[in-house]
Every structure is written in C-alpha cells, then in structure tokens.
mmCIF file of C-alpha atoms in Angstrom:
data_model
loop_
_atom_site.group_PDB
_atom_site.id
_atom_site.type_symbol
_atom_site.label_atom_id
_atom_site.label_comp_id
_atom_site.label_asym_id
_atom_site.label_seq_id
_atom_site.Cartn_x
_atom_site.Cartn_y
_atom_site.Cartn_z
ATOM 1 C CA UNK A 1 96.161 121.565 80.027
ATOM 2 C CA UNK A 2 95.922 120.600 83.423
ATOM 3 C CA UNK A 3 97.504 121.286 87.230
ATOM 4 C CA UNK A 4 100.163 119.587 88.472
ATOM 5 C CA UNK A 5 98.567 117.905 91.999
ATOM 6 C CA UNK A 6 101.957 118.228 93.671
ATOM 7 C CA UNK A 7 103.459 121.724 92.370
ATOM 8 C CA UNK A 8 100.250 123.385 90.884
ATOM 9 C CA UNK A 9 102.297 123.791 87.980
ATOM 10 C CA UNK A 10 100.503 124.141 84.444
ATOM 11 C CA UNK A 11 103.605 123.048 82.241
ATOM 12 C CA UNK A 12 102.923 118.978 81.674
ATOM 13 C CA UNK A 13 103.802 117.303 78.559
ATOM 14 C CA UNK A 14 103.008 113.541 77.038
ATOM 15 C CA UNK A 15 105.406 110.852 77.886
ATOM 16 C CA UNK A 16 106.801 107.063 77.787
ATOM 17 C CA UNK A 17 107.883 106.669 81.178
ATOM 18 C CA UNK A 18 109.755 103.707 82.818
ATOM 19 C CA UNK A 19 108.643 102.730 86.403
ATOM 20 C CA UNK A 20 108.722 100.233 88.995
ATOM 21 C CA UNK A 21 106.691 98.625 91.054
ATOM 22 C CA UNK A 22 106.894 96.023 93.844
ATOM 23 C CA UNK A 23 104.596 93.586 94.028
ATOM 24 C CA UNK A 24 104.473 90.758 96.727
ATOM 25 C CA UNK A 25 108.253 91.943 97.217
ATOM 26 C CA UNK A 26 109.741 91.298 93.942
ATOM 27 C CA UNK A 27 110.366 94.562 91.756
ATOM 28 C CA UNK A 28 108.765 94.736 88.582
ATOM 29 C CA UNK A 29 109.882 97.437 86.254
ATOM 30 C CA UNK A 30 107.204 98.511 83.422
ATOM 31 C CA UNK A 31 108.929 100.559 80.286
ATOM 32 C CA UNK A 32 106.947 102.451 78.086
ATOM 33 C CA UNK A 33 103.969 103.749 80.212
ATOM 34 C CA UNK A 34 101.933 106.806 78.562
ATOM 35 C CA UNK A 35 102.176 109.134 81.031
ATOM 36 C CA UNK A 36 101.572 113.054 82.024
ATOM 37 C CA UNK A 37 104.969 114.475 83.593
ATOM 38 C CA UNK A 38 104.918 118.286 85.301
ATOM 39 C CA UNK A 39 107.611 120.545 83.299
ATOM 40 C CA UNK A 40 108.491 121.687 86.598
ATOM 41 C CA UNK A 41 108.673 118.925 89.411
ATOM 42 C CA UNK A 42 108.508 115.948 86.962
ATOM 43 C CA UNK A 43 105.469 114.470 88.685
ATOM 44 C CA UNK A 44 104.073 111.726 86.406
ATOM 45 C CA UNK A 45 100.380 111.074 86.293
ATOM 46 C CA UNK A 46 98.747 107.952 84.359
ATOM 47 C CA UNK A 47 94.980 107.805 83.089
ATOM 48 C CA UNK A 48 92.489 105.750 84.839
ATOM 49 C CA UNK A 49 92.841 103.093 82.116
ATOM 50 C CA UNK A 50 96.552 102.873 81.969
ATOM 51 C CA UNK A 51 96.824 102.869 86.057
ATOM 52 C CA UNK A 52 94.727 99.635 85.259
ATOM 53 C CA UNK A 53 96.343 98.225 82.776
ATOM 54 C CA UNK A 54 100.051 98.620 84.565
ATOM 55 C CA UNK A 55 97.742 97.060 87.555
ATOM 56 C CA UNK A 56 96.640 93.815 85.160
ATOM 57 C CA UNK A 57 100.613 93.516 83.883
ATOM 58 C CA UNK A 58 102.487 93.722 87.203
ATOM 59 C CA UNK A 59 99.964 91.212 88.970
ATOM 60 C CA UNK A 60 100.605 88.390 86.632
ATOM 61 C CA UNK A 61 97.931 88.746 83.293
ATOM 62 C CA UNK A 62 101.133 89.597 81.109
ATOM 63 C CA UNK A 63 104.471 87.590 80.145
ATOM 64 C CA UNK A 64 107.601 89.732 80.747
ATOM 65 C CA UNK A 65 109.525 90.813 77.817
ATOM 66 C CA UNK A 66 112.898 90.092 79.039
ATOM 67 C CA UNK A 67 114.527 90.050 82.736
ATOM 68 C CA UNK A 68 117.521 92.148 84.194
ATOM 69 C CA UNK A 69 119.992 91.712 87.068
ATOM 70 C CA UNK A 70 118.955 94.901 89.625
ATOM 71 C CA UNK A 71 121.814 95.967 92.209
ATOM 72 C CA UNK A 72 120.532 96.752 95.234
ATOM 73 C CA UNK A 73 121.869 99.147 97.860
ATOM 74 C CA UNK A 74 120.922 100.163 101.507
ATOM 75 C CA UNK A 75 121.197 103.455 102.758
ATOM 76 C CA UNK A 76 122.552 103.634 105.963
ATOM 77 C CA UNK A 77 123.318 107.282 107.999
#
C-alpha cells in the first residue's frame, strides 16, 4: 500500500478513471485509465508506463474511439 502524495493518506484503491487533457488547446478526454485513487482526497496517480502511454494517445499515435459535443462555461466573479 502506498501514501497518498497530497493527503498522506494510506487508503488507495485500483481504478478505471476518465480524464482530460488539453493538448495544443483542444481537450482530449481519455476513459478507462488504470489508475491509483486516495480513499480519502480522491487523488489519482498513474504508473510510469501508463503516464506514457496516455502521453503516446493524446499526442496523436492513437485513433479516437468516438467524439462528443463538450459545453463549455466561464466562470466569472
């Protein structure tokens, strides 16, 4: 079991996670990441060879699966 980097927290689990990325200002969401994610904060941490992998994808060495509209908002105070 490992520490949690952000919380110190020793309760992590395996996970698929969903996340997105931009890249050259386009978002790019990649589903189905392996993943460690805190019990407690719900910080998610990815292996060496899956941060490289999701690196590979998201610049252009993999065909999307399918493409979905994305609302956008701005936050304004």
């Amino acid at each position: 079991m490992s520490t949690c980097a952000v919380c110190h927290a020793e309760e992590n689990r395996e996970a698929l996670v969903d996340e997105v990325f931009r890249v050259d200002g386009q978002y790019i969401l990649v589903g189905g990441i392996p993943a460690v994610v805190c019990g407690r904060c719900g910080e998610q941490t990815f292996s060496r060879e899956t941060a490289e992998k999701v690196r590979l994808m998201v610049h252009g060495e993999a065909k999307a699966t399918t493409s979905i509209p994305l609302p956008v908002f701005r936050f304004a105070a």
